[in-house]
mmCIF file of C-alpha atoms in Angstrom:
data_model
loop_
_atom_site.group_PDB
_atom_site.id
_atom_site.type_symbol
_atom_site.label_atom_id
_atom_site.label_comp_id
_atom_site.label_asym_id
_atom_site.label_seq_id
_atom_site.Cartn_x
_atom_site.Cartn_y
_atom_site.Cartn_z
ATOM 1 C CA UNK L 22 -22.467 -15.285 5.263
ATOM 2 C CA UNK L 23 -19.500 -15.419 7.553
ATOM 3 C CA UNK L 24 -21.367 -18.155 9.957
ATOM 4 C CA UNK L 25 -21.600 -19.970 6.915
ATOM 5 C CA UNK L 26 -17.864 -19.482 6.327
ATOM 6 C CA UNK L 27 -16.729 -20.542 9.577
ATOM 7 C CA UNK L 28 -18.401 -24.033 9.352
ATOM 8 C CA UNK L 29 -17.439 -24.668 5.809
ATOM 9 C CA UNK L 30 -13.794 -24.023 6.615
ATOM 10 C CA UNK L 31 -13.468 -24.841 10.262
ATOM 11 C CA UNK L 32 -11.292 -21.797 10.513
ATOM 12 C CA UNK L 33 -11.186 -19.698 13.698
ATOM 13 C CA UNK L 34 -13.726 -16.519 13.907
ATOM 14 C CA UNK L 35 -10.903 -14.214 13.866
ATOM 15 C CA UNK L 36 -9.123 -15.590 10.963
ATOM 16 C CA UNK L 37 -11.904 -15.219 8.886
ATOM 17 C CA UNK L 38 -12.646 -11.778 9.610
ATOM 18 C CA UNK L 39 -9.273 -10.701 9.217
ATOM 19 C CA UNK L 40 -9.002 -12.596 5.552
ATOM 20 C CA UNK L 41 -7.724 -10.566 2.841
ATOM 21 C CA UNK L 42 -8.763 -11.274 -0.572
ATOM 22 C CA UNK L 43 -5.263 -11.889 -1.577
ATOM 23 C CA UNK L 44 -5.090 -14.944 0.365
ATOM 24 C CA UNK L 45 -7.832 -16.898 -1.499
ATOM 25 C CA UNK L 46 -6.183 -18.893 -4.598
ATOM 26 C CA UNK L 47 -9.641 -19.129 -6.757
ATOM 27 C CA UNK L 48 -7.568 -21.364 -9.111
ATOM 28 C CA UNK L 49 -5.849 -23.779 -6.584
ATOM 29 C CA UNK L 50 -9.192 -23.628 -4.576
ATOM 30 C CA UNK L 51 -7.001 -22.420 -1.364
ATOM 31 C CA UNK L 52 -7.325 -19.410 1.334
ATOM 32 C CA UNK L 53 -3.622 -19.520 2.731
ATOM 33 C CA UNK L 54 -3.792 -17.989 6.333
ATOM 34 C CA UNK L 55 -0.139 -16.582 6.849
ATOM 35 C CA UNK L 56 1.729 -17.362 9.982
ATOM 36 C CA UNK L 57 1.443 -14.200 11.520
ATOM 37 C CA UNK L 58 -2.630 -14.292 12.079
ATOM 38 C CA UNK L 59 -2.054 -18.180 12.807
ATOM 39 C CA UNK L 60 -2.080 -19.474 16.596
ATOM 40 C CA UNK L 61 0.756 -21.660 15.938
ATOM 41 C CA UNK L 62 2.601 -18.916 14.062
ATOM 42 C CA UNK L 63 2.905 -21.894 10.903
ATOM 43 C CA UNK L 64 1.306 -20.907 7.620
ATOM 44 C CA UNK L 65 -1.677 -22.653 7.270
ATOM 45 C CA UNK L 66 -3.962 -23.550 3.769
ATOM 46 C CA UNK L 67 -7.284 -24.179 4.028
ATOM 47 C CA UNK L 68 -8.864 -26.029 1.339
ATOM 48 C CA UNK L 69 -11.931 -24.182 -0.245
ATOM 49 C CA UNK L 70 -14.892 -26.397 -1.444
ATOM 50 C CA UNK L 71 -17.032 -25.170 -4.473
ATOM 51 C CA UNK L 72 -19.974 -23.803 -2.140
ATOM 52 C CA UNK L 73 -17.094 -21.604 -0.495
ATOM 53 C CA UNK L 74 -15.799 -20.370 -3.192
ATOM 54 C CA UNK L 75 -19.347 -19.695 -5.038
ATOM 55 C CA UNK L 76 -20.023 -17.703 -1.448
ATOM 56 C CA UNK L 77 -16.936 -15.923 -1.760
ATOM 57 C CA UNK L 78 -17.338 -14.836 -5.655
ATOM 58 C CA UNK L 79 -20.612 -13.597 -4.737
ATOM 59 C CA UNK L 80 -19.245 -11.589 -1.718
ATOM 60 C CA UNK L 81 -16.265 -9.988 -3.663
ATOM 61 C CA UNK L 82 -18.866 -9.382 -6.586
ATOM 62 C CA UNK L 83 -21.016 -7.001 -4.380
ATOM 63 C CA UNK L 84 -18.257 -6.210 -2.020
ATOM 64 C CA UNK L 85 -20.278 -7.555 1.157
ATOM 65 C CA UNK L 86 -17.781 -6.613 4.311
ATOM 66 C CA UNK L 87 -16.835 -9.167 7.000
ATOM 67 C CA UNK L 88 -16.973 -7.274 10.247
ATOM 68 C CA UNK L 89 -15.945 -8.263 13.722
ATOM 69 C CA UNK L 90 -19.474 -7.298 14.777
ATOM 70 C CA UNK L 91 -21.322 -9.310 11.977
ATOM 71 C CA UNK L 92 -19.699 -12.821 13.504
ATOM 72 C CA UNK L 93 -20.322 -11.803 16.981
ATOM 73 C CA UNK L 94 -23.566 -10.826 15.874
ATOM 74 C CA UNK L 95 -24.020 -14.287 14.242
ATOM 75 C CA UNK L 96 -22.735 -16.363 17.339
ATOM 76 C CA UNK L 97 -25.235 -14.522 19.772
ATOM 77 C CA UNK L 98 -28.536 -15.372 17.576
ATOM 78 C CA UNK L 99 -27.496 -18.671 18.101
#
């Protein structure tokens, strides 16, 4: 699941597995990545298409965990 994140958004591995439910704007269709976690230290919106968002709903349904060792995991079977 958080491959499949990664190439839907084109957001950096450790972005995504430091995402916090509170950034992701179901309504707007938005995950804003604050400035902090951000390279270039600027706030940064990524917009969320309606596969992503579906994946998401489904993942804070069962609450499936995003783990630094699942996306490694995912890279290396690759």
């Amino acid at each position: 699941m958080t491959l499949r994140f990664l190439i839907m958004t084109a957001a950096r591995s450790g972005e995504v597995r430091r995402a916090e439910w509170s950034e992701i704007d179901f309504d707007q269709s938005v995950w804003t990545v604050p400035a902090v976690r951000m390279k270039a230290k600027r706030q940064h919106r990524v917009p969320l298409s309606t596969a992503a968002l579906q994946m998401l709903q489904e993942a804070r349904r069962h609450r499936l965990p995003w783990s630094s060792a699942t996306t490694r995991a995912a890279f290396y079977r690759i």
